[in-house]
Amino acid sequence: MVMQCRDGEDVRKAVAEQNVSFIQLWFTDVIGILKSFAITPSELAEALSEGMGFDGSSIEGFARIEESDMIAKPDPTTFQFLPWRPKDRPVARMFCDILNPDGSPYEGDPRYALKRTLKKAADLGYTFYAGPELEYFYFENNEAPKTIDKGGYFDTRPLDLGSDLRRDTIFALQEMGIQVEYSHHEVAPSQHEIDLRYDEGLRMADKAVTLRLVVKEVARQHGAYGTFMPKPIYGVNGSGMHTHQSLFRGDTNAFYDRSDPYHLSGLAKSYIAGIMRHAREMAAVTNQWVNSYKRLVPGYEAPVYVSWARRNRSAMIRVPMYKPGKEKATRIEFRSPDPACSPYLAFAVMLGAGLKGVKENYPLPDPIEEDIYEMDEAARERAGITSLPGSLFEALQEVEQSTLVRETLGDHIFEKLVANKKIEWDRYRIHVSKYEVERYLPLL
């Protein structure tokens, strides 16, 4: 049952009429992990008017223990029923904004970081739209990457044994008011993709977080495990989150220019140039895990080189070909992010970089239509092509120097995220892997 609540009164009415048993309040920590707690309908009025207090000291990237009181204030427009819960006495959810005890926005809330960046665009007269393509794997369980099918790109049954899981996932998303544009089997065995129909940035970030949970929940019901780990299997493609994006001024696509050979406006070109110039320093946000950089290597379709093109899928940014009469579909596709990022923070830095390019009128280099993977280092250097960081450590070195990322995320989130990722890198750095034992023990 799709709900369209405009305000708290609509929520109260829906809860009463549908005899709701619990309302889950959702939010994410600084690295994008979904958190929630449930209230009963008797607490709904207080939650909607004042928010619900909770201890933020145990939430990654939130408050220190001596300043741990937080308030979760639900957003009534995000009210939806959870399709996997019983239809009688159903369970609903709402996303929350995190507030300080005095009611002011909490600077450690990733949703607030995105809202703040969206406001910068709005102050310039623009609305940010995004349409992510989330790739993921189905495995037998979460203990080992054992695939459930041997399908390949666009394969169908009998090779695509995950099609039933994907179908039920889409049904569940539709019941929650989330429009799916495409779904299909991806290149690697047991790898799948669901593409969401574009929407305004905040709504889309909420939808991306929801999709990740729905994929996992439906897989669990089928006795399988869904994962958005960027590179779970050596030697095959990893999972990306190609993010289509555009800016609109009212109902007009500000990225479209009929007279341009690429049908791109000057604003769109500066936006692309902004993402390209700041791509390396954004990587610790859009690709935030040690494992993310196992995906960003040549040869597996993941973009490694900072470039743009129309047809070339080895480029980091692709501009889909214009179709006559489809001006509103003019957009760019940023291909390096992976689906294990925080959608709120990733969208914020993408938009922040694009707006920086627009504000300062960054020039856009020529597109690279040849296969960059086939170019040698000298050819790439002649073409002015740089590469994305090769490891989380390199990405951290870049982001620590980034004024753009710090200003976009705010000091609190920036410092907490960097600290979290330094700990992750250090733990990885000192870990002795199976590869090392097998490679060096017999040799040394």
Short mmCIF file of C-alpha atoms in Angstrom, two decimals, residues 69-334:
data_model
loop_
_atom_site.label_atom_id
_atom_site.label_comp_id
_atom_site.label_asym_id
_atom_site.label_seq_id
_atom_site.Cartn_x
_atom_site.Cartn_y
_atom_site.Cartn_z
CA ASP A 69 21.45 13.58 23.95
CA MET A 70 19.97 13.59 20.44
CA ILE A 71 16.46 14.00 19.04
CA ALA A 72 15.09 12.08 16.06
CA LYS A 73 12.39 14.18 14.35
CA PRO A 74 10.45 12.16 11.76
CA ASP A 75 9.76 13.54 8.29
CA PRO A 76 6.04 12.87 7.67
CA THR A 77 6.49 12.85 3.89
CA THR A 78 8.60 9.67 4.19
CA PHE A 79 5.86 7.62 5.89
CA GLN A 80 5.45 4.22 4.24
CA PHE A 81 4.42 0.72 5.29
CA LEU A 82 7.00 -2.08 5.35
CA PRO A 83 5.78 -4.67 2.82
CA TRP A 84 7.45 -7.62 4.59
CA ARG A 85 5.53 -7.08 7.82
CA PRO A 86 1.99 -8.50 8.40
CA LYS A 87 -0.85 -6.67 6.67
CA ASP A 88 -2.98 -6.74 9.81
CA ARG A 89 -1.38 -4.55 12.46
CA PRO A 90 1.16 -3.29 9.88
CA VAL A 91 4.50 -1.62 10.62
CA ALA A 92 5.43 1.72 9.06
CA ARG A 93 8.63 3.74 8.82
CA MET A 94 9.67 7.38 8.60
CA PHE A 95 13.10 8.87 7.97
CA CYS A 96 14.24 11.30 10.63
CA ASP A 97 16.23 14.49 10.86
CA ILE A 98 18.57 14.45 13.86
CA LEU A 99 18.36 17.51 16.11
CA ASN A 100 20.14 18.90 19.13
CA PRO A 101 18.16 19.09 22.38
CA ASP A 102 17.35 22.75 21.62
CA GLY A 103 15.73 21.74 18.32
CA SER A 104 18.51 23.00 16.02
CA PRO A 105 19.83 20.70 13.26
CA TYR A 106 22.59 18.38 14.44
CA GLU A 107 25.74 18.99 12.41
CA GLY A 108 26.64 15.29 12.51
CA ASP A 109 23.46 14.24 10.66
CA PRO A 110 24.31 13.10 7.08
CA ARG A 111 20.76 13.94 5.95
CA TYR A 112 21.29 17.51 7.14
CA ALA A 113 24.59 17.75 5.24
CA LEU A 114 22.75 16.90 2.03
CA LYS A 115 19.87 19.27 2.83
CA ARG A 116 22.36 22.07 3.40
CA THR A 117 23.99 21.45 0.00
CA LEU A 118 20.60 21.20 -1.73
CA LYS A 119 19.75 24.59 -0.27
CA LYS A 120 22.88 26.07 -1.85
CA ALA A 121 21.58 24.84 -5.21
CA ALA A 122 18.09 26.14 -4.42
CA ASP A 123 19.49 29.57 -3.53
CA LEU A 124 20.91 29.66 -7.06
CA GLY A 125 17.52 28.69 -8.45
CA TYR A 126 18.25 25.00 -9.09
CA THR A 127 16.79 21.66 -8.03
CA PHE A 128 19.15 18.69 -7.99
CA TYR A 129 17.87 15.43 -9.44
CA ALA A 130 19.60 12.06 -9.18
CA GLY A 131 18.98 8.59 -10.54
CA PRO A 132 21.38 5.95 -9.16
CA GLU A 133 21.96 2.49 -10.59
CA LEU A 134 22.75 0.18 -7.67
CA GLU A 135 24.58 -3.05 -8.41
CA TYR A 136 24.82 -5.84 -5.85
CA PHE A 137 25.38 -9.57 -5.39
CA TYR A 138 23.25 -12.44 -4.10
CA PHE A 139 25.16 -15.09 -2.14
CA GLU A 140 24.09 -18.18 -0.23
CA ASN A 141 24.97 -16.50 3.08
CA ASN A 142 27.12 -13.76 4.60
CA GLU A 143 29.99 -16.09 5.50
CA ALA A 144 31.49 -16.63 2.04
CA PRO A 145 30.87 -15.19 -1.46
CA LYS A 146 29.23 -18.34 -2.81
CA THR A 147 27.09 -17.39 -5.80
CA ILE A 148 23.55 -18.60 -6.45
CA ASP A 149 23.63 -18.37 -10.26
CA LYS A 150 26.02 -18.34 -13.21
CA GLY A 151 24.25 -15.68 -15.23
CA GLY A 152 25.87 -12.85 -17.14
CA TYR A 153 24.82 -9.47 -18.50
CA PHE A 154 21.07 -9.37 -19.27
CA ASP A 155 20.79 -13.15 -18.91
CA THR A 156 17.43 -14.62 -18.01
CA ARG A 157 16.39 -17.95 -16.56
CA PRO A 158 17.64 -20.65 -16.20
CA LEU A 159 21.00 -18.86 -15.79
CA ASP A 160 19.54 -16.00 -13.75
CA LEU A 161 18.34 -17.74 -10.59
CA GLY A 162 18.17 -14.40 -8.79
CA SER A 163 15.31 -13.13 -10.96
CA ASP A 164 12.64 -14.16 -8.43
CA LEU A 165 14.46 -12.29 -5.66
CA ARG A 166 14.87 -9.24 -7.88
CA ARG A 167 11.20 -9.34 -8.89
CA ASP A 168 9.99 -9.54 -5.29
CA THR A 169 12.36 -6.71 -4.39
CA ILE A 170 10.82 -4.51 -7.06
CA PHE A 171 7.30 -5.35 -5.90
CA ALA A 172 8.28 -4.35 -2.35
CA LEU A 173 9.85 -1.10 -3.56
CA GLN A 174 6.74 -0.26 -5.54
CA GLU A 175 4.60 -0.86 -2.45
CA MET A 176 6.74 1.76 -0.74
CA GLY A 177 6.20 4.29 -3.52
CA ILE A 178 9.66 3.82 -5.08
CA GLN A 179 9.66 3.74 -8.89
CA VAL A 180 12.05 1.32 -10.55
CA GLU A 181 13.12 2.12 -14.10
CA TYR A 182 15.16 -0.99 -14.99
CA SER A 183 16.39 -4.19 -13.43
CA HIS A 184 18.54 -6.93 -14.87
CA HIS A 185 21.31 -9.43 -14.27
CA GLU A 186 24.73 -7.80 -14.35
CA VAL A 187 28.03 -9.00 -15.84
CA ALA A 188 29.34 -11.13 -12.97
CA PRO A 189 27.73 -14.37 -11.74
CA SER A 190 25.04 -13.66 -9.16
CA GLN A 191 25.37 -9.90 -9.72
CA HIS A 192 22.27 -7.79 -10.26
CA GLU A 193 21.23 -4.20 -10.82
CA ILE A 194 18.19 -2.11 -9.95
CA ASP A 195 17.91 1.40 -11.41
CA LEU A 196 15.67 3.91 -9.67
CA ARG A 197 13.70 6.49 -11.65
CA TYR A 198 15.24 9.91 -11.09
CA ASP A 199 13.93 12.09 -8.27
CA GLU A 200 14.87 15.13 -6.21
CA GLY A 201 18.12 14.62 -4.31
CA LEU A 202 16.89 14.18 -0.73
CA ARG A 203 14.04 11.90 -1.72
CA MET A 204 16.44 9.86 -3.83
CA ALA A 205 18.96 9.47 -1.00
CA ASP A 206 16.13 8.18 1.23
CA LYS A 207 15.10 5.80 -1.57
CA ALA A 208 18.65 4.49 -2.05
CA VAL A 209 18.95 3.71 1.66
CA THR A 210 15.56 2.00 1.52
CA LEU A 211 16.52 -0.05 -1.54
CA ARG A 212 19.58 -1.44 0.21
CA LEU A 213 17.46 -2.66 3.10
CA VAL A 214 14.74 -4.08 0.85
CA VAL A 215 17.27 -6.05 -1.22
CA LYS A 216 18.67 -7.60 1.94
CA GLU A 217 15.27 -8.30 3.51
CA VAL A 218 13.83 -9.97 0.40
CA ALA A 219 17.00 -12.04 -0.03
CA ARG A 220 16.70 -13.15 3.60
CA GLN A 221 13.13 -14.28 3.01
CA HIS A 222 14.37 -16.39 0.10
CA GLY A 223 17.14 -17.93 2.20
CA ALA A 224 19.89 -15.93 0.49
CA TYR A 225 22.03 -12.91 1.28
CA GLY A 226 22.21 -9.63 -0.62
CA THR A 227 25.37 -7.52 -0.39
CA PHE A 228 26.47 -4.13 -1.70
CA MET A 229 30.13 -4.88 -0.95
CA PRO A 230 31.98 -3.22 -3.86
CA LYS A 231 34.27 -6.14 -4.77
CA PRO A 232 33.37 -9.41 -3.05
CA ILE A 233 34.87 -11.76 -5.65
CA TYR A 234 38.38 -11.62 -7.10
CA GLY A 235 38.62 -11.67 -10.89
CA VAL A 236 35.10 -10.49 -11.76
CA ASN A 237 33.40 -7.11 -11.96
CA GLY A 238 32.66 -5.25 -8.75
CA SER A 239 29.47 -3.34 -7.94
CA GLY A 240 29.06 0.34 -8.73
CA MET A 241 26.48 3.02 -8.14
CA HIS A 242 26.48 4.95 -11.40
CA THR A 243 24.69 8.17 -10.50
CA HIS A 244 22.79 10.09 -13.17
CA GLN A 245 22.31 13.72 -12.19
CA SER A 246 21.05 17.04 -13.49
CA LEU A 247 20.00 20.49 -12.36
CA PHE A 248 16.57 21.90 -13.15
CA ARG A 249 15.36 25.48 -13.00
CA GLY A 250 11.66 24.99 -12.39
CA ASP A 251 10.50 22.54 -15.07
CA THR A 252 13.42 23.35 -17.37
CA ASN A 253 16.50 21.15 -17.53
CA ALA A 254 19.40 23.53 -17.01
CA PHE A 255 21.82 20.97 -18.48
CA TYR A 256 20.23 21.10 -21.95
CA ASP A 257 21.29 23.36 -24.81
CA ARG A 258 19.79 22.67 -28.23
CA SER A 259 22.55 24.54 -30.09
CA ASP A 260 25.49 22.71 -28.51
CA PRO A 261 27.01 19.73 -30.38
CA TYR A 262 26.72 17.64 -27.20
CA HIS A 263 23.37 19.25 -26.26
CA LEU A 264 25.03 20.40 -23.04
CA SER A 265 24.65 23.88 -21.62
CA GLY A 266 27.60 25.89 -20.39
CA LEU A 267 26.34 25.23 -16.88
CA ALA A 268 26.38 21.46 -17.47
CA LYS A 269 29.94 21.61 -18.79
CA SER A 270 31.16 23.58 -15.78
CA TYR A 271 29.30 21.11 -13.52
CA ILE A 272 31.10 18.18 -15.17
CA ALA A 273 34.41 20.01 -14.86
CA GLY A 274 33.71 20.53 -11.15
CA ILE A 275 33.24 16.82 -10.53
CA MET A 276 36.32 16.00 -12.58
CA ARG A 277 38.55 18.51 -10.77
CA HIS A 278 37.45 17.35 -7.32
CA ALA A 279 36.99 13.63 -8.05
CA ARG A 280 40.17 12.51 -6.31
CA GLU A 281 39.37 14.36 -3.09
CA MET A 282 35.75 13.11 -3.13
CA ALA A 283 36.75 9.46 -3.47
CA ALA A 284 36.98 8.87 0.29
CA VAL A 285 33.25 9.72 0.40
CA THR A 286 31.98 8.11 -2.81
CA ASN A 287 34.27 5.06 -2.35
CA GLN A 288 34.78 4.91 1.39
CA TRP A 289 35.95 1.35 2.06
CA VAL A 290 39.25 -0.49 1.73
CA ASN A 291 37.39 -2.87 -0.55
CA SER A 292 36.17 -0.02 -2.78
CA TYR A 293 39.63 0.23 -4.34
CA LYS A 294 39.68 -3.44 -5.30
CA ARG A 295 36.88 -2.47 -7.71
CA LEU A 296 38.58 0.66 -9.07
CA VAL A 297 41.18 -1.16 -11.16
CA PRO A 298 41.57 -1.35 -14.95
CA GLY A 299 39.89 -4.17 -16.83
CA TYR A 300 36.60 -4.61 -14.97
CA GLU A 301 34.47 -1.75 -16.39
CA ALA A 302 34.90 0.38 -13.27
CA PRO A 303 36.23 3.84 -14.19
CA VAL A 304 39.75 4.51 -12.98
CA TYR A 305 40.66 7.58 -15.02
CA VAL A 306 39.32 11.11 -14.56
CA SER A 307 37.74 11.89 -17.92
CA TRP A 308 34.40 12.33 -19.64
CA ALA A 309 32.86 11.04 -22.84
CA ARG A 310 29.57 10.27 -24.57
CA ARG A 311 29.97 6.66 -25.70
CA ASN A 312 33.11 5.64 -23.86
CA ARG A 313 32.25 3.61 -20.77
CA SER A 314 35.86 3.57 -19.58
CA ALA A 315 35.45 7.27 -18.76
CA MET A 316 34.55 8.39 -15.24
CA ILE A 317 31.72 10.59 -16.49
CA ARG A 318 29.49 9.63 -19.37
CA VAL A 319 26.96 11.89 -21.06
CA PRO A 320 24.14 9.70 -22.43
CA MET A 321 23.27 10.44 -26.04
CA TYR A 322 20.50 12.99 -26.57
CA LYS A 323 17.19 11.69 -27.91
CA PRO A 324 15.05 14.24 -29.81
CA GLY A 325 12.17 15.47 -27.69
CA LYS A 326 13.81 14.21 -24.48
CA GLU A 327 15.31 17.48 -23.26
CA LYS A 328 14.43 16.67 -19.65
CA ALA A 329 16.51 13.49 -19.87
CA THR A 330 19.75 15.40 -20.54
CA ARG A 331 22.05 14.40 -17.71
CA ILE A 332 25.49 13.22 -16.75
CA GLU A 333 26.40 9.79 -15.37
CA PHE A 334 29.08 9.74 -12.66
#
